[in-house]
mmCIF file of C-alpha atoms and ligand atoms in Angstrom:
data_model
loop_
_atom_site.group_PDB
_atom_site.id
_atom_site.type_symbol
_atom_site.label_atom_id
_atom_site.label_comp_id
_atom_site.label_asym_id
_atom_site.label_seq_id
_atom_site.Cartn_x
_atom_site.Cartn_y
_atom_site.Cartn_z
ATOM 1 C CA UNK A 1 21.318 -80.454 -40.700
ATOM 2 C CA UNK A 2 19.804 -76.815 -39.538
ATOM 3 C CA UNK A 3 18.376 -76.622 -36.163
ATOM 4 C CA UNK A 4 16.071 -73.985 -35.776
ATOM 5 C CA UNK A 5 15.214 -73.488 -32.314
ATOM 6 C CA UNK A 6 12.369 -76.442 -31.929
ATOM 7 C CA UNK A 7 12.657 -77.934 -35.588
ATOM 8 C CA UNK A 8 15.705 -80.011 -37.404
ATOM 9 C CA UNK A 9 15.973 -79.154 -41.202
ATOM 10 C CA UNK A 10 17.805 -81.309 -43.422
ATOM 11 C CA UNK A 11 18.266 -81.457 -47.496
ATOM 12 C CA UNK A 12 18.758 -84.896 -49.036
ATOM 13 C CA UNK A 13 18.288 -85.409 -52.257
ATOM 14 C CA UNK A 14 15.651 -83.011 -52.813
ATOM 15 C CA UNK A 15 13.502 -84.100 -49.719
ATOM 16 C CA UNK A 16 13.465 -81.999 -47.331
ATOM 17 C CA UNK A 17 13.372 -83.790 -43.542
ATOM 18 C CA UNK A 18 11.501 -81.356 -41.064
ATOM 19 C CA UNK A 19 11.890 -83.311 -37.609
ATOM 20 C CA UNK A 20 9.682 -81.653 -35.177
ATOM 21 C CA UNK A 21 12.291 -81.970 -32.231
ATOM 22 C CA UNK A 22 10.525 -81.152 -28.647
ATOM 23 C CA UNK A 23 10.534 -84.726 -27.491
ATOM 24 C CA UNK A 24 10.644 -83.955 -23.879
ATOM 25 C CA UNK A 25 7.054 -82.167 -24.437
ATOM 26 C CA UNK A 26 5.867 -84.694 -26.982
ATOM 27 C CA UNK A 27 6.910 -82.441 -29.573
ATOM 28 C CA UNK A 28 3.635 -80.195 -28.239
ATOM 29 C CA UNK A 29 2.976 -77.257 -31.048
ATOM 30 C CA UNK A 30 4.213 -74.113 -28.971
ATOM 31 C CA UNK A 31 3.819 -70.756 -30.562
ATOM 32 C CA UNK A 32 7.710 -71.050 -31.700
ATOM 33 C CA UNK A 33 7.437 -74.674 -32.697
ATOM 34 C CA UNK A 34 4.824 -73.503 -34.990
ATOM 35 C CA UNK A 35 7.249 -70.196 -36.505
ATOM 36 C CA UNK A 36 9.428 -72.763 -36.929
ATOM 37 C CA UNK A 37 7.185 -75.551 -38.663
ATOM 38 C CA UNK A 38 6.215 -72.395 -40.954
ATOM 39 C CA UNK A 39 10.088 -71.477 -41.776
ATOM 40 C CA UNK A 40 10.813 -74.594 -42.440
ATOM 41 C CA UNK A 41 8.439 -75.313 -44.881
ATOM 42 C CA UNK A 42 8.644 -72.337 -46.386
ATOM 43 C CA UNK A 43 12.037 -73.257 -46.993
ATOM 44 C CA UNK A 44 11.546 -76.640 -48.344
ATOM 45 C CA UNK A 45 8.796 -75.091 -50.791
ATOM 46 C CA UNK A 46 11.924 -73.483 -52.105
ATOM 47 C CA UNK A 47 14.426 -75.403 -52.548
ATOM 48 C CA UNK A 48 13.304 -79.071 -52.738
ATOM 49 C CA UNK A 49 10.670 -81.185 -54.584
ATOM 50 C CA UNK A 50 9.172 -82.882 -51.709
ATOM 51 C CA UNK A 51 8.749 -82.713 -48.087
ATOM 52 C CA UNK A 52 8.765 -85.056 -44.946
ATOM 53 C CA UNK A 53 7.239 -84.512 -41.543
ATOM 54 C CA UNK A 54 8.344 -86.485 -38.554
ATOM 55 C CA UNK A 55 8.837 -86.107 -34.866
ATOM 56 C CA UNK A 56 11.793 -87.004 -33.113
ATOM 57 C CA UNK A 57 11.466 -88.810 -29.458
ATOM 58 C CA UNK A 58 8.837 -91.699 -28.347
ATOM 59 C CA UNK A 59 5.634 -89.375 -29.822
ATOM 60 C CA UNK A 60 4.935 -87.719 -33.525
ATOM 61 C CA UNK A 61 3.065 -84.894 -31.475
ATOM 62 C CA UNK A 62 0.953 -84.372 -28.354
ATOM 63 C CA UNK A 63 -0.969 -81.144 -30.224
ATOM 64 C CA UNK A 64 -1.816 -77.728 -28.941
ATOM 65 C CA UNK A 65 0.986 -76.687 -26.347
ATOM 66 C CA UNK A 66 -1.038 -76.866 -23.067
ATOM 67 C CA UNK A 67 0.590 -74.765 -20.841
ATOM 68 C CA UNK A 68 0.902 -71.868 -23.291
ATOM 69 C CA UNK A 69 -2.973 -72.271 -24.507
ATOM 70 C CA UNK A 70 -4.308 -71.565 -20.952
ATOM 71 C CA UNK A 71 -2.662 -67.855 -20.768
ATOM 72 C CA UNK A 72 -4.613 -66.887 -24.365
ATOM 73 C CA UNK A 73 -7.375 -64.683 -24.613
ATOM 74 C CA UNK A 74 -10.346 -65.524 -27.096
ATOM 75 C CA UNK A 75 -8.983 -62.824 -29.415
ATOM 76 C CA UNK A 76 -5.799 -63.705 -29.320
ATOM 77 C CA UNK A 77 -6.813 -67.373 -29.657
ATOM 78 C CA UNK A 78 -8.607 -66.454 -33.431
ATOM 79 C CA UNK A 79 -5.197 -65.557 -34.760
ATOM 80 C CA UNK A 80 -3.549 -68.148 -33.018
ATOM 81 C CA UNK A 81 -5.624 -70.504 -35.067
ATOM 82 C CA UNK A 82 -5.424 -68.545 -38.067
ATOM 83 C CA UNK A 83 -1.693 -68.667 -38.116
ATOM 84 C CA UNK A 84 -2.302 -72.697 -38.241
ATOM 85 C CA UNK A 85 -4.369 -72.605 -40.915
ATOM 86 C CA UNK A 86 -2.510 -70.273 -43.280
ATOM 87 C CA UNK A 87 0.853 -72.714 -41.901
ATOM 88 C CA UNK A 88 -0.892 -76.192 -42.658
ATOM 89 C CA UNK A 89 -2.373 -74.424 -45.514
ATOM 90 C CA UNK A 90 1.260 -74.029 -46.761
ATOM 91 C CA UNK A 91 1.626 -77.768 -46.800
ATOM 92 C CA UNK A 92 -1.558 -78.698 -48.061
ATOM 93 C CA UNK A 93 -1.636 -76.187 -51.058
ATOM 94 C CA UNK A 94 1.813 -75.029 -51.045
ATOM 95 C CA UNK A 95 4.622 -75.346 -53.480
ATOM 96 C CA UNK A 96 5.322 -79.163 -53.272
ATOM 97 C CA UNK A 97 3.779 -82.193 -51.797
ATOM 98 C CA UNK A 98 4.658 -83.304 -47.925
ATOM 99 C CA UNK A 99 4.530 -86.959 -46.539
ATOM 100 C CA UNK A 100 4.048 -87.482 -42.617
ATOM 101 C CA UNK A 101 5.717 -90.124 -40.817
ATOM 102 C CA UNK A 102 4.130 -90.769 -37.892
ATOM 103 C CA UNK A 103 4.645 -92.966 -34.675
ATOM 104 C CA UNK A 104 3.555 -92.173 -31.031
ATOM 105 C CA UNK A 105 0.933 -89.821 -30.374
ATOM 106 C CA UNK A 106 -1.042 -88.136 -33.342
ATOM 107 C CA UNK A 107 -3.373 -86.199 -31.045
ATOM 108 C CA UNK A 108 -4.950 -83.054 -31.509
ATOM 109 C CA UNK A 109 -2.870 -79.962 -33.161
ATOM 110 C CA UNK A 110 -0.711 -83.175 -34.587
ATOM 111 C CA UNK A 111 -3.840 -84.972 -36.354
ATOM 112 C CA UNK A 112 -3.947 -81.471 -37.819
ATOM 113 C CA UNK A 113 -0.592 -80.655 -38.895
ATOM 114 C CA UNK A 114 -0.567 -84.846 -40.427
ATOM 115 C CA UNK A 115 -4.327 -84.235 -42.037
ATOM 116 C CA UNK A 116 -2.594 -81.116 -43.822
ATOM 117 C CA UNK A 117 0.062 -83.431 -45.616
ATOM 118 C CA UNK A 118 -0.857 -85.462 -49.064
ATOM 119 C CA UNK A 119 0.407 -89.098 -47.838
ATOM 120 C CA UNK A 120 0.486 -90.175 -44.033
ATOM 121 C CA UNK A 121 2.544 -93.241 -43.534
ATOM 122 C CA UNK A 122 1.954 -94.754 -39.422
ATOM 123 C CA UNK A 123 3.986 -97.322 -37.965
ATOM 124 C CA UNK A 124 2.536 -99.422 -35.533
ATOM 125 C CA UNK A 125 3.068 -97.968 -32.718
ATOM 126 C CA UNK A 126 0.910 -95.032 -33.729
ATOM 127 C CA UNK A 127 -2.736 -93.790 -31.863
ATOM 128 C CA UNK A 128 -4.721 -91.350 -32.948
ATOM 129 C CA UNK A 129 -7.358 -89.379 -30.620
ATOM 130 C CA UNK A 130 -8.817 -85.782 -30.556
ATOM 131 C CA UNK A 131 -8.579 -85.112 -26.880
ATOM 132 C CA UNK A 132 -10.214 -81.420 -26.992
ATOM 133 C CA UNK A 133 -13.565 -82.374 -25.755
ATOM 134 C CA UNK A 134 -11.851 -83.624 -22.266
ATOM 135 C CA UNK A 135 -9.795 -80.693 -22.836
ATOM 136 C CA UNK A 136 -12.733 -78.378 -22.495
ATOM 137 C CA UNK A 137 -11.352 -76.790 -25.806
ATOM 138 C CA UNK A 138 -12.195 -77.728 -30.050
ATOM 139 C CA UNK A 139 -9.977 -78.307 -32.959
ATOM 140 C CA UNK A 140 -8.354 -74.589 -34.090
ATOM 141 C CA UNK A 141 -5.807 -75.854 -36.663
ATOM 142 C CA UNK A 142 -8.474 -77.043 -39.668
ATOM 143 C CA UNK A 143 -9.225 -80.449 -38.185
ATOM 144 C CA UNK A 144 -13.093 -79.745 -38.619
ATOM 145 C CA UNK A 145 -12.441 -79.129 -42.379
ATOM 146 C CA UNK A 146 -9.615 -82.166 -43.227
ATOM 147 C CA UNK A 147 -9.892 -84.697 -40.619
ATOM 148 C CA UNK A 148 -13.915 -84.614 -41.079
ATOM 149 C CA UNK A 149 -13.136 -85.516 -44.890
ATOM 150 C CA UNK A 150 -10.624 -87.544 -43.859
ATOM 151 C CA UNK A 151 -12.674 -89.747 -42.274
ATOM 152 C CA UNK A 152 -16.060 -88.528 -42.111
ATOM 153 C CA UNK A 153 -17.786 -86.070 -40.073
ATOM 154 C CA UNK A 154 -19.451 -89.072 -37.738
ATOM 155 C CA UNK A 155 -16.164 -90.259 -36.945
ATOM 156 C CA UNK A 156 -14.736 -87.073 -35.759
ATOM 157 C CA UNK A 157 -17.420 -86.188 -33.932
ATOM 158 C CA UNK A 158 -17.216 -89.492 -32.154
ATOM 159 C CA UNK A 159 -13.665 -89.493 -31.654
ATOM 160 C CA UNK A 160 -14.219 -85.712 -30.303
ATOM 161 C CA UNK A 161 -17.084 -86.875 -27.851
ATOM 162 C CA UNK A 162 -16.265 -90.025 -26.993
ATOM 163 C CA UNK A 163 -11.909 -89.403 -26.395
ATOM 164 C CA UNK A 164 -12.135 -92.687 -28.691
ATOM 165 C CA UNK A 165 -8.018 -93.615 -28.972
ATOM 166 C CA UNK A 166 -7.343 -95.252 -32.823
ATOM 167 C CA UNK A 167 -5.056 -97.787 -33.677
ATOM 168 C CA UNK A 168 -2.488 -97.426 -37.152
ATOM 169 C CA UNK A 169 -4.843 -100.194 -38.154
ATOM 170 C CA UNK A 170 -7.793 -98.732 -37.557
ATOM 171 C CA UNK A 171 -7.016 -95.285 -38.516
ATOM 172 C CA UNK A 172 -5.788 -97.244 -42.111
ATOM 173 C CA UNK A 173 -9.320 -98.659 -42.017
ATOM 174 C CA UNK A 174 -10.848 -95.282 -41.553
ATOM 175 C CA UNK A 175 -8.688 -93.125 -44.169
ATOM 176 C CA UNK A 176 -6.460 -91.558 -41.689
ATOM 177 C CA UNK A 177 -3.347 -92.910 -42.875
ATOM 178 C CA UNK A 178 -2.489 -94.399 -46.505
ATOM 179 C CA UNK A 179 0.302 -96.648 -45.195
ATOM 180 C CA UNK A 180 0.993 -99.059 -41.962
ATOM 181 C CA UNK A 181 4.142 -100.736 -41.094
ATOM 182 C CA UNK A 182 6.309 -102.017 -38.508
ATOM 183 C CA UNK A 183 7.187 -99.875 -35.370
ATOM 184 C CA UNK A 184 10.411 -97.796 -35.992
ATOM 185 C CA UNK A 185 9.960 -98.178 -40.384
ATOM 186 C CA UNK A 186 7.633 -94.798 -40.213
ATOM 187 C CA UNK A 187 10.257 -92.113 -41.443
ATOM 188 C CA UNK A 188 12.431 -94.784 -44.137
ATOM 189 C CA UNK A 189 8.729 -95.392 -45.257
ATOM 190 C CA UNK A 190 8.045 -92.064 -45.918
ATOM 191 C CA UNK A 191 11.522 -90.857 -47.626
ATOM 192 C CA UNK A 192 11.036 -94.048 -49.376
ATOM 193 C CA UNK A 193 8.019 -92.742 -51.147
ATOM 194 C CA UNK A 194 9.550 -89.027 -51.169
ATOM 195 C CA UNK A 195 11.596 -90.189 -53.288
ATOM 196 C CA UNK A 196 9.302 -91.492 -56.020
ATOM 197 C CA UNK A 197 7.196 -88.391 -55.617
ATOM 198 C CA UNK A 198 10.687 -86.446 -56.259
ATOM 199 C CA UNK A 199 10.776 -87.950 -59.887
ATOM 200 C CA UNK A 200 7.567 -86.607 -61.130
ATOM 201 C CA UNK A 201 6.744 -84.130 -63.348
ATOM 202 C CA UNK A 202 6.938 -81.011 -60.941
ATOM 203 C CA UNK A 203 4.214 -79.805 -62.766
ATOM 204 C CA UNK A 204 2.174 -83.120 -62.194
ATOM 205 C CA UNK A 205 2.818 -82.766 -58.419
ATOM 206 C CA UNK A 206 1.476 -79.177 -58.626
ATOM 207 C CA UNK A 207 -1.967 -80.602 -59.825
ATOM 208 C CA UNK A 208 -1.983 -82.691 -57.500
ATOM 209 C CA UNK A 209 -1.747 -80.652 -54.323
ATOM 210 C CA UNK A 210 -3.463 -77.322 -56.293
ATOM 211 C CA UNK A 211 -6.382 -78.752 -58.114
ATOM 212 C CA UNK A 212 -7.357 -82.449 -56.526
ATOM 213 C CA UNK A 213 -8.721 -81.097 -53.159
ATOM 214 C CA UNK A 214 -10.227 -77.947 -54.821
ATOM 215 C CA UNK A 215 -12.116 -80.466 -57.395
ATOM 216 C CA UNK A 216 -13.577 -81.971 -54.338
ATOM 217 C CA UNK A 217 -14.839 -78.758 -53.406
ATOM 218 C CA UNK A 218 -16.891 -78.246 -56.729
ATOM 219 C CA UNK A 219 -19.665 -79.557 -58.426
ATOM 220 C CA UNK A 220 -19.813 -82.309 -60.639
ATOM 221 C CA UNK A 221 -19.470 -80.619 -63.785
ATOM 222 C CA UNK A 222 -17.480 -77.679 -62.661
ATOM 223 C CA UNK A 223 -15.093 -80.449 -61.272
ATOM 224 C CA UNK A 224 -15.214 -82.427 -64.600
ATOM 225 C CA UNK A 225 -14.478 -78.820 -66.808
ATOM 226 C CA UNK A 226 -11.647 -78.056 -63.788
ATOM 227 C CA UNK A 227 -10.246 -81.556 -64.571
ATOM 228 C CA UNK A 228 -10.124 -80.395 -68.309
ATOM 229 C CA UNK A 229 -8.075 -77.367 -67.940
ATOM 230 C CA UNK A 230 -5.700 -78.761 -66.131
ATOM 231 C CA UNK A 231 -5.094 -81.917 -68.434
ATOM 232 C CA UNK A 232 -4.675 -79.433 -71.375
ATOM 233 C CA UNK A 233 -2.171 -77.806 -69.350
ATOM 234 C CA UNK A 234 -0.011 -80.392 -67.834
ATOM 235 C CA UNK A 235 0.157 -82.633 -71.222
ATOM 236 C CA UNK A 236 1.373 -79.610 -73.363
ATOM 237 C CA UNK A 237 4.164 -79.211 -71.061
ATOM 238 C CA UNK A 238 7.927 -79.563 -72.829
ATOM 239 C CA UNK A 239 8.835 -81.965 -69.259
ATOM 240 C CA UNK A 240 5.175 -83.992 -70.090
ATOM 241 C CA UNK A 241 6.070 -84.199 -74.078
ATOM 242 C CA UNK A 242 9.697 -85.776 -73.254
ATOM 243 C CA UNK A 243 8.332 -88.088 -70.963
ATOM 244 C CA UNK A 244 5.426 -90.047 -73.085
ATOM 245 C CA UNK A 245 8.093 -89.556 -75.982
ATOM 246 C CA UNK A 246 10.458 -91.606 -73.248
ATOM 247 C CA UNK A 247 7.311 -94.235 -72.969
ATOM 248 C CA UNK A 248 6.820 -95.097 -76.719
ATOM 249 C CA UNK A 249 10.244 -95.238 -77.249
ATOM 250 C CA UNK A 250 10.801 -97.718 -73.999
ATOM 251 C CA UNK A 251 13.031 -95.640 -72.401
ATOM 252 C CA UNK A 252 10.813 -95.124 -69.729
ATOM 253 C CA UNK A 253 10.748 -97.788 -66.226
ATOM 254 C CA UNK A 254 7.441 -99.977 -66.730
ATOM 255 C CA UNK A 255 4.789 -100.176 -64.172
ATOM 256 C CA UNK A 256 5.265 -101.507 -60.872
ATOM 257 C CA UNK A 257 3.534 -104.982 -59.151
ATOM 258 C CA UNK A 258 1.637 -103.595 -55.839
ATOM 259 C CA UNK A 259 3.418 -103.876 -53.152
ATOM 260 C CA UNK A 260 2.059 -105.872 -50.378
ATOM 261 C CA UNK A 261 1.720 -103.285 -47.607
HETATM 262 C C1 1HE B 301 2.576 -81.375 -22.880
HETATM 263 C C2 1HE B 301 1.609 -81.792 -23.825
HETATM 264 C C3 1HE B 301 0.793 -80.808 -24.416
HETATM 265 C C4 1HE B 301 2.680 -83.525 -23.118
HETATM 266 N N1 1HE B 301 0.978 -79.518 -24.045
HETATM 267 N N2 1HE B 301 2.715 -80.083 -22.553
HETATM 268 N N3 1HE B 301 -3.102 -82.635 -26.382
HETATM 269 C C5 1HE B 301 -3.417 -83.517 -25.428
HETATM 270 O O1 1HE B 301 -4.396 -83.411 -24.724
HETATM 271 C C6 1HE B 301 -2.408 -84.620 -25.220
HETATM 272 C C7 1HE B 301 -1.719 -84.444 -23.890
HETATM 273 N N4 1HE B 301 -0.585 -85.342 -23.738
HETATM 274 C C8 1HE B 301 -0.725 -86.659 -23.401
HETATM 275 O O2 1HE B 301 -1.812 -87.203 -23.314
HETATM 276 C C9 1HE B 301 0.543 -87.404 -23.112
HETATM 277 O O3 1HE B 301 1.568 -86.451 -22.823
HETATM 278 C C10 1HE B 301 1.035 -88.306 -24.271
HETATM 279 C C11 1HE B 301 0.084 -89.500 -24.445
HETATM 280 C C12 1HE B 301 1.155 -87.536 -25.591
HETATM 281 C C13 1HE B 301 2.463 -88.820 -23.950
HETATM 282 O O4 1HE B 301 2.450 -89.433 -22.678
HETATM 283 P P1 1HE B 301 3.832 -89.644 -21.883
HETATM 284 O O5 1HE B 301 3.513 -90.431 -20.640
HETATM 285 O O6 1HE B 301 4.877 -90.139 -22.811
HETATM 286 O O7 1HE B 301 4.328 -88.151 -21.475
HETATM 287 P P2 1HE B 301 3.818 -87.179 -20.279
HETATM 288 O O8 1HE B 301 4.506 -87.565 -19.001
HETATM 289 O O9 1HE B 301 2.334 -87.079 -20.258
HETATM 290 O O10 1HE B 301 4.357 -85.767 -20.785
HETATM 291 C C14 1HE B 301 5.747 -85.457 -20.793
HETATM 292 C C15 1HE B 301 5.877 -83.959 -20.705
HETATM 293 O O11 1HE B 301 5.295 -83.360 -21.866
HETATM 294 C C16 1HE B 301 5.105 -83.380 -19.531
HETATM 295 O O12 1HE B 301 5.792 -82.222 -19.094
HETATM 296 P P3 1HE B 301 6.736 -82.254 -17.767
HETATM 297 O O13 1HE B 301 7.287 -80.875 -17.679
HETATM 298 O O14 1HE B 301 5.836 -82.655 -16.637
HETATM 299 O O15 1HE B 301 7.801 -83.301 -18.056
HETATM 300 C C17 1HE B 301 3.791 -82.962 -20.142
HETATM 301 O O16 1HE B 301 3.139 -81.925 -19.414
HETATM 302 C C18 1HE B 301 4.272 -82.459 -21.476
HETATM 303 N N5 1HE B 301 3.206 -82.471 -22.474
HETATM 304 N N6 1HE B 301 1.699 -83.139 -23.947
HETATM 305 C C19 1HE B 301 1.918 -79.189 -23.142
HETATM 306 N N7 1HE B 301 -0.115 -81.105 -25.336
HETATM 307 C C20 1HE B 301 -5.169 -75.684 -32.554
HETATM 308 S S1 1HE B 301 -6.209 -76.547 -31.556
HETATM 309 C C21 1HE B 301 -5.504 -78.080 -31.227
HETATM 310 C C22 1HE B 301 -6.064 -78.577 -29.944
HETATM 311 C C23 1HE B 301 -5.275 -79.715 -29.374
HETATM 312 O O17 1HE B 301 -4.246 -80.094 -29.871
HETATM 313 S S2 1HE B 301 -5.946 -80.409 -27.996
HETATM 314 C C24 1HE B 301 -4.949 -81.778 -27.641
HETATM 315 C C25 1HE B 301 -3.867 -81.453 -26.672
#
């Protein structure tokens, strides 16, 4: 394992494990936990095929550092926020795909940094809330853009107003999270599934991440000729040939049953 400063980095197998590790501030996004959040996954973009994103202590992440927020001035608080962006950016439309294991606190900066992964797995001992509005502050780190389409822009913007607190359950039922299950399974959940991700076609991932959230940004039919392009391209690939030779020739592992979670 790597320690950088406010972040533990670890390579297994091709995941790479990027433990935000400020526990005894709730793992709270200062400006070097998020330098190091960026390194890391720079780093994992790199050198493995899939990322994780947990937090070590009681709490995924309490959000904006506080005590560091209050000292910024409102032009030094754009680029602050536009240093998140082009960060969670990273992860969203980056090199590989990230999973979030979250437990704790997901509030704020940390609904953020989750909303910027592919697959969010909660255990239940997660909550959810976007405290800004008590905080006299609003969302800098592209919650208005991912959690709205997360969960709709009426949800947010009661969660915002009201300081409404979600449950893993609830935050299932809403589209926050993919994946509930029991308190402490979070993190084995999520390498779990890193691990099937890791056997894809790389270049399957990489439509994936790349073109399914821009299609959602197009029309219709510019979606639908989008969707085109990228068929022709991942299904002429030599890795995309092998494998639906692999299929007919039932060399390939069959289908799973869904799995009752
Ligand atoms: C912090 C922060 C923080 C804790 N910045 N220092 N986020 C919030 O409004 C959430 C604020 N935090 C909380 O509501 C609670 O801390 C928790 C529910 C997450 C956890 O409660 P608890 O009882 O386990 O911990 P605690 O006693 O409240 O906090 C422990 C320490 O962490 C304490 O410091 P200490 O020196 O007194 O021990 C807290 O001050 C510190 N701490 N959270 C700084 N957030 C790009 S825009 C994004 C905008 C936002 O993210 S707004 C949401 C901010």
């Amino acid at each position: 394992m790597t320690k950088r400063g406010t972040v533990d980095y670890t390579l297994e197998n091709d995941i790479a494990l990027i433990g935000l590790n400020r526990p005894d501030k709730r793992n709270a996004i200062s400006d070097d936990l998020i330098d190091d959040i960026g390194a890391a996954v720079d780093r994992a973009g790199r050198e493995a095929k899939v990322g994780v994103i947990y937090g070590r202590g009681d709490h995924f992440c309490a959000g904006l550092d506080l005590a560091e927020h209050a000292e910024r001035t409102p032009f030094e608080g754009v680029h602050h926020s536009r240093k998140w962006h082009r960060i969670f950016n990273e992860i969203e439309r980056g090199a590989i795909p990230f999973v979030a294991a979250l437990h704790g606190a997901v509030v704020g900066g940390g609904l953020e940094l989750a909303a910027s992964t592919q697959i969010r797995v909660a255990d239940e001992t997660a909550f959810f809330a976007l405290p800004e509005g008590q905080r006299g502050i609003f969302v800098g780190g592209g919650a208005s853009v991912r959690v709205a389409r997360l969960m709709s822009a009426a949800r947010m913007a009661d969660m915002m107003l009201t300081g409404r607190t979600l449950s893993a359950e609830k935050a299932e039922a809403v589209n926050l999270v993919q994946y509930v299950v029991a308190p402490g399974q979070a993190l084995a959940e999520a390498k779990m599934l890193a691990g099937k991700i890791a056997k894809n076609a790389p270049m399957s991932n990489f439509a994936v991440i790349q073109a399914l959230p821009r299609i959602q940004d197009l029309s219709h039919d510019d979606g639908l000729f989008f969707e085109s392009l990228m068929a022709a391209m991942t299904q002429t690939s030599p890795e995309a040939v092998e494998r639906l030779r692999a299929f007919l020739e039932k060399r390939a592992d069959r289908l799973a049953k869904p799995r009752d979670i």
